[in-house]
PDB file of C-alpha atoms in Angstrom:
ATOM      1  CA  MET A  27      61.185  49.824 107.788  1.00 66.00           C
ATOM      2  CA  SER A  28      62.807  47.237 105.617  1.00 86.00           C
ATOM      3  CA  VAL A  29      64.584  48.012 102.357  1.00 92.00           C
ATOM      4  CA  LEU A  30      63.265  44.734 100.955  1.00 93.00           C
ATOM      5  CA  GLY A  31      59.692  45.789 101.734  1.00 92.00           C
ATOM      6  CA  LYS A  32      60.133  49.154 100.051  1.00 93.00           C
ATOM      7  CA  ALA A  33      61.672  47.466  97.015  1.00 95.00           C
ATOM      8  CA  LEU A  34      58.754  45.015  96.762  1.00 94.00           C
ATOM      9  CA  VAL A  35      56.245  47.870  96.962  1.00 95.00           C
ATOM     10  CA  ALA A  36      58.096  49.834  94.276  1.00 96.00           C
ATOM     11  CA  ILE A  37      58.352  46.815  91.958  1.00 96.00           C
ATOM     12  CA  SER A  38      54.675  45.971  92.424  1.00 97.00           C
ATOM     13  CA  CYS A  39      53.600  49.562  91.704  1.00 96.00           C
ATOM     14  CA  ILE A  40      55.669  49.604  88.519  1.00 97.00           C
ATOM     15  CA  ALA A  41      54.235  46.229  87.476  1.00 97.00           C
ATOM     16  CA  LEU A  42      50.685  47.406  88.131  1.00 96.00           C
ATOM     17  CA  LEU A  43      51.242  50.587  86.125  1.00 97.00           C
ATOM     18  CA  HIS A  44      52.663  48.494  83.289  1.00 97.00           C
ATOM     19  CA  ALA A  45      49.619  46.210  83.408  1.00 96.00           C
ATOM     20  CA  ALA A  46      47.322  49.232  83.276  1.00 96.00           C
ATOM     21  CA  PHE A  47      49.195  50.688  80.305  1.00 97.00           C
ATOM     22  CA  SER A  48      49.159  47.306  78.540  1.00 95.00           C
ATOM     23  CA  THR A  49      45.405  47.084  79.103  1.00 94.00           C
ATOM     24  CA  TYR A  50      44.895  50.547  77.634  1.00 94.00           C
ATOM     25  CA  GLU A  51      47.084  49.711  74.662  1.00 94.00           C
ATOM     26  CA  HIS A  52      45.313  46.385  74.062  1.00 91.00           C
ATOM     27  CA  LEU A  53      41.849  47.919  74.200  1.00 89.00           C
ATOM     28  CA  SER A  54      42.908  50.815  71.950  1.00 89.00           C
ATOM     29  CA  THR A  55      44.234  48.350  69.385  1.00 89.00           C
ATOM     30  CA  LEU A  56      41.021  46.314  69.509  1.00 87.00           C
ATOM     31  CA  LYS A  57      38.913  49.425  69.091  1.00 86.00           C
ATOM     32  CA  ALA A  58      40.970  50.670  66.163  1.00 86.00           C
ATOM     33  CA  LEU A  59      40.931  47.351  64.333  1.00 85.00           C
ATOM     34  CA  SER A  60      37.371  46.181  64.815  1.00 80.00           C
ATOM     35  CA  GLY A  61      35.273  49.112  66.010  1.00 68.00           C
ATOM     36  CA  ASP A  62      33.153  49.312  69.164  1.00 61.00           C
ATOM     37  CA  ARG A  63      31.859  45.749  69.165  1.00 62.00           C
ATOM     38  CA  ALA A  64      35.216  44.242  70.230  1.00 56.00           C
ATOM     39  CA  ALA A  65      35.584  46.455  73.308  1.00 57.00           C
ATOM     40  CA  SER A  66      33.927  43.762  75.430  1.00 64.00           C
ATOM     41  CA  ALA A  67      36.618  41.181  74.559  1.00 70.00           C
ATOM     42  CA  SER A  68      38.584  39.741  77.452  1.00 84.00           C
ATOM     43  CA  LEU A  69      42.121  40.739  78.301  1.00 88.00           C
ATOM     44  CA  PRO A  70      45.098  38.541  77.463  1.00 90.00           C
ATOM     45  CA  THR A  71      46.192  36.254  80.249  1.00 93.00           C
ATOM     46  CA  SER A  72      49.647  37.840  80.396  1.00 95.00           C
ATOM     47  CA  ILE A  73      48.117  41.156  81.538  1.00 95.00           C
ATOM     48  CA  ILE A  74      45.938  39.432  84.129  1.00 95.00           C
ATOM     49  CA  VAL A  75      48.892  37.422  85.448  1.00 96.00           C
ATOM     50  CA  GLU A  76      51.015  40.581  85.636  1.00 96.00           C
ATOM     51  CA  ALA A  77      48.362  42.377  87.690  1.00 96.00           C
ATOM     52  CA  LEU A  78      47.997  39.400  90.035  1.00 96.00           C
ATOM     53  CA  VAL A  79      51.772  39.116  90.488  1.00 96.00           C
ATOM     54  CA  ALA A  80      51.848  42.826  91.326  1.00 97.00           C
ATOM     55  CA  LEU A  81      49.179  42.222  93.979  1.00 96.00           C
ATOM     56  CA  VAL A  82      51.041  39.228  95.403  1.00 96.00           C
ATOM     57  CA  LEU A  83      54.248  41.294  95.630  1.00 95.00           C
ATOM     58  CA  PHE A  84      52.471  44.314  97.105  1.00 96.00           C
ATOM     59  CA  LEU A  85      50.932  42.541 100.098  1.00 95.00           C
ATOM     60  CA  PRO A  86      54.128  41.205 101.718  1.00 94.00           C
ATOM     61  CA  GLY A  87      55.925  44.390 100.668  1.00 94.00           C
ATOM     62  CA  THR A  88      53.577  46.557 102.696  1.00 93.00           C
ATOM     63  CA  ALA A  89      53.801  44.164 105.635  1.00 92.00           C
ATOM     64  CA  LEU A  90      57.608  44.314 105.570  1.00 92.00           C
ATOM     65  CA  ALA A  91      57.789  48.085 104.987  1.00 91.00           C
ATOM     66  CA  SER A  92      55.406  49.069 107.782  1.00 89.00           C
ATOM     67  CA  ALA A  93      56.472  49.752 111.347  1.00 87.00           C
ATOM     68  CA  SER A  94      56.043  47.130 114.024  1.00 85.00           C
ATOM     69  CA  LEU A  95      52.676  46.857 115.703  1.00 82.00           C
ATOM     70  CA  GLU A  96      52.137  48.318 119.138  1.00 80.00           C
ATOM     71  CA  ASP A  97      50.294  46.789 122.036  1.00 77.00           C
ATOM     72  CA  VAL A  98      46.846  48.373 122.296  1.00 80.00           C
ATOM     73  CA  THR A  99      45.462  46.379 125.205  1.00 83.00           C
ATOM     74  CA  TYR A 100      44.661  47.909 128.576  1.00 79.00           C
ATOM     75  CA  ARG A 101      47.456  45.930 130.201  1.00 82.00           C
ATOM     76  CA  GLY A 102      49.987  47.244 127.693  1.00 79.00           C
ATOM     77  CA  GLU A 103      48.827  50.821 128.207  1.00 77.00           C
ATOM     78  CA  MET A 104      48.962  50.554 131.978  1.00 77.00           C
ATOM     79  CA  ALA A 105      52.521  49.218 131.799  1.00 81.00           C
ATOM     80  CA  LYS A 106      53.572  52.623 130.411  1.00 80.00           C
ATOM     81  CA  ARG A 107      51.663  54.735 132.940  1.00 78.00           C
ATOM     82  CA  SER A 108      51.894  55.271 136.667  1.00 75.00           C
ATOM     83  CA  ILE A 109      48.972  55.064 139.070  1.00 69.00           C
ATOM     84  CA  ASP A 110      48.842  58.871 139.220  1.00 69.00           C
ATOM     85  CA  ASP A 111      48.210  59.099 135.474  1.00 68.00           C
ATOM     86  CA  SER A 112      45.492  56.477 135.427  1.00 65.00           C
ATOM     87  CA  ASP A 113      43.551  57.624 138.492  1.00 64.00           C
ATOM     88  CA  ALA A 114      43.796  61.421 138.352  1.00 60.00           C
ATOM     89  CA  ARG A 115      40.323  62.297 139.576  1.00 60.00           C
ATOM     90  CA  MET A 116      39.075  63.667 142.855  1.00 59.00           C
ATOM     91  CA  GLY A 117      39.258  61.248 145.734  1.00 60.00           C
ATOM     92  CA  PHE A 118      35.908  62.058 147.359  1.00 60.00           C
ATOM     93  CA  MET A 119      33.273  62.593 144.724  1.00 61.00           C
ATOM     94  CA  ARG A 120      29.641  63.024 145.698  1.00 63.00           C
ATOM     95  CA  LEU A 121      27.362  61.427 143.159  1.00 61.00           C
ATOM     96  CA  SER A 122      24.118  62.307 144.933  1.00 61.00           C
ATOM     97  CA  SER A 123      24.490  66.096 144.846  1.00 63.00           C
ATOM     98  CA  ARG A 124      22.014  66.508 141.979  1.00 63.00           C
ATOM     99  CA  GLY A 125      19.231  64.496 143.547  1.00 61.00           C
ATOM    100  CA  ARG A 126      17.171  67.485 144.561  1.00 64.00           C
ATOM    101  CA  ALA A 127      17.416  69.126 141.141  1.00 65.00           C
ATOM    102  CA  LEU A 128      16.526  65.957 139.282  1.00 66.00           C
ATOM    103  CA  PHE A 129      13.962  64.322 141.496  1.00 65.00           C
ATOM    104  CA  GLY A 130      12.804  67.076 143.841  1.00 65.00           C
ATOM    105  CA  ASP A 131      13.391  64.762 146.785  1.00 58.00           C
ATOM    106  CA  ASP A 132      15.106  66.290 149.826  1.00 57.00           C
ATOM    107  CA  SER A 133      16.185  62.889 151.098  1.00 56.00           C
ATOM    108  CA  LEU A 134      18.617  62.522 148.184  1.00 51.00           C
ATOM    109  CA  ALA A 135      20.266  65.886 148.719  1.00 49.00           C
ATOM    110  CA  ALA A 136      23.712  66.039 150.324  1.00 51.00           C
ATOM    111  CA  LYS A 137      23.750  67.133 153.930  1.00 51.00           C
TER     112      LYS A 137
END
């Protein structure tokens, strides 16, 4: 995990919290000055830009702070295992042993 990634995530979280507080403060001021009819007014562009910058910093921050990706393909999994781990079932398995119980046919039963 990168220190730069953690720093970007921390800075973006602080910026997003500041944008949320600024939004609350702006809407409270509008409500106090002009009543309920101004609550539908749009936010200042500085608050919107701050929230978008926080998003833009958060995305690469999480990518840098996360652990490296692992191979999840079958080939990658089999490279870690031996043949005994992958094929650990009985060698001689009879698949027709339930023929009589299912179909009532004696020709399908194991002899």
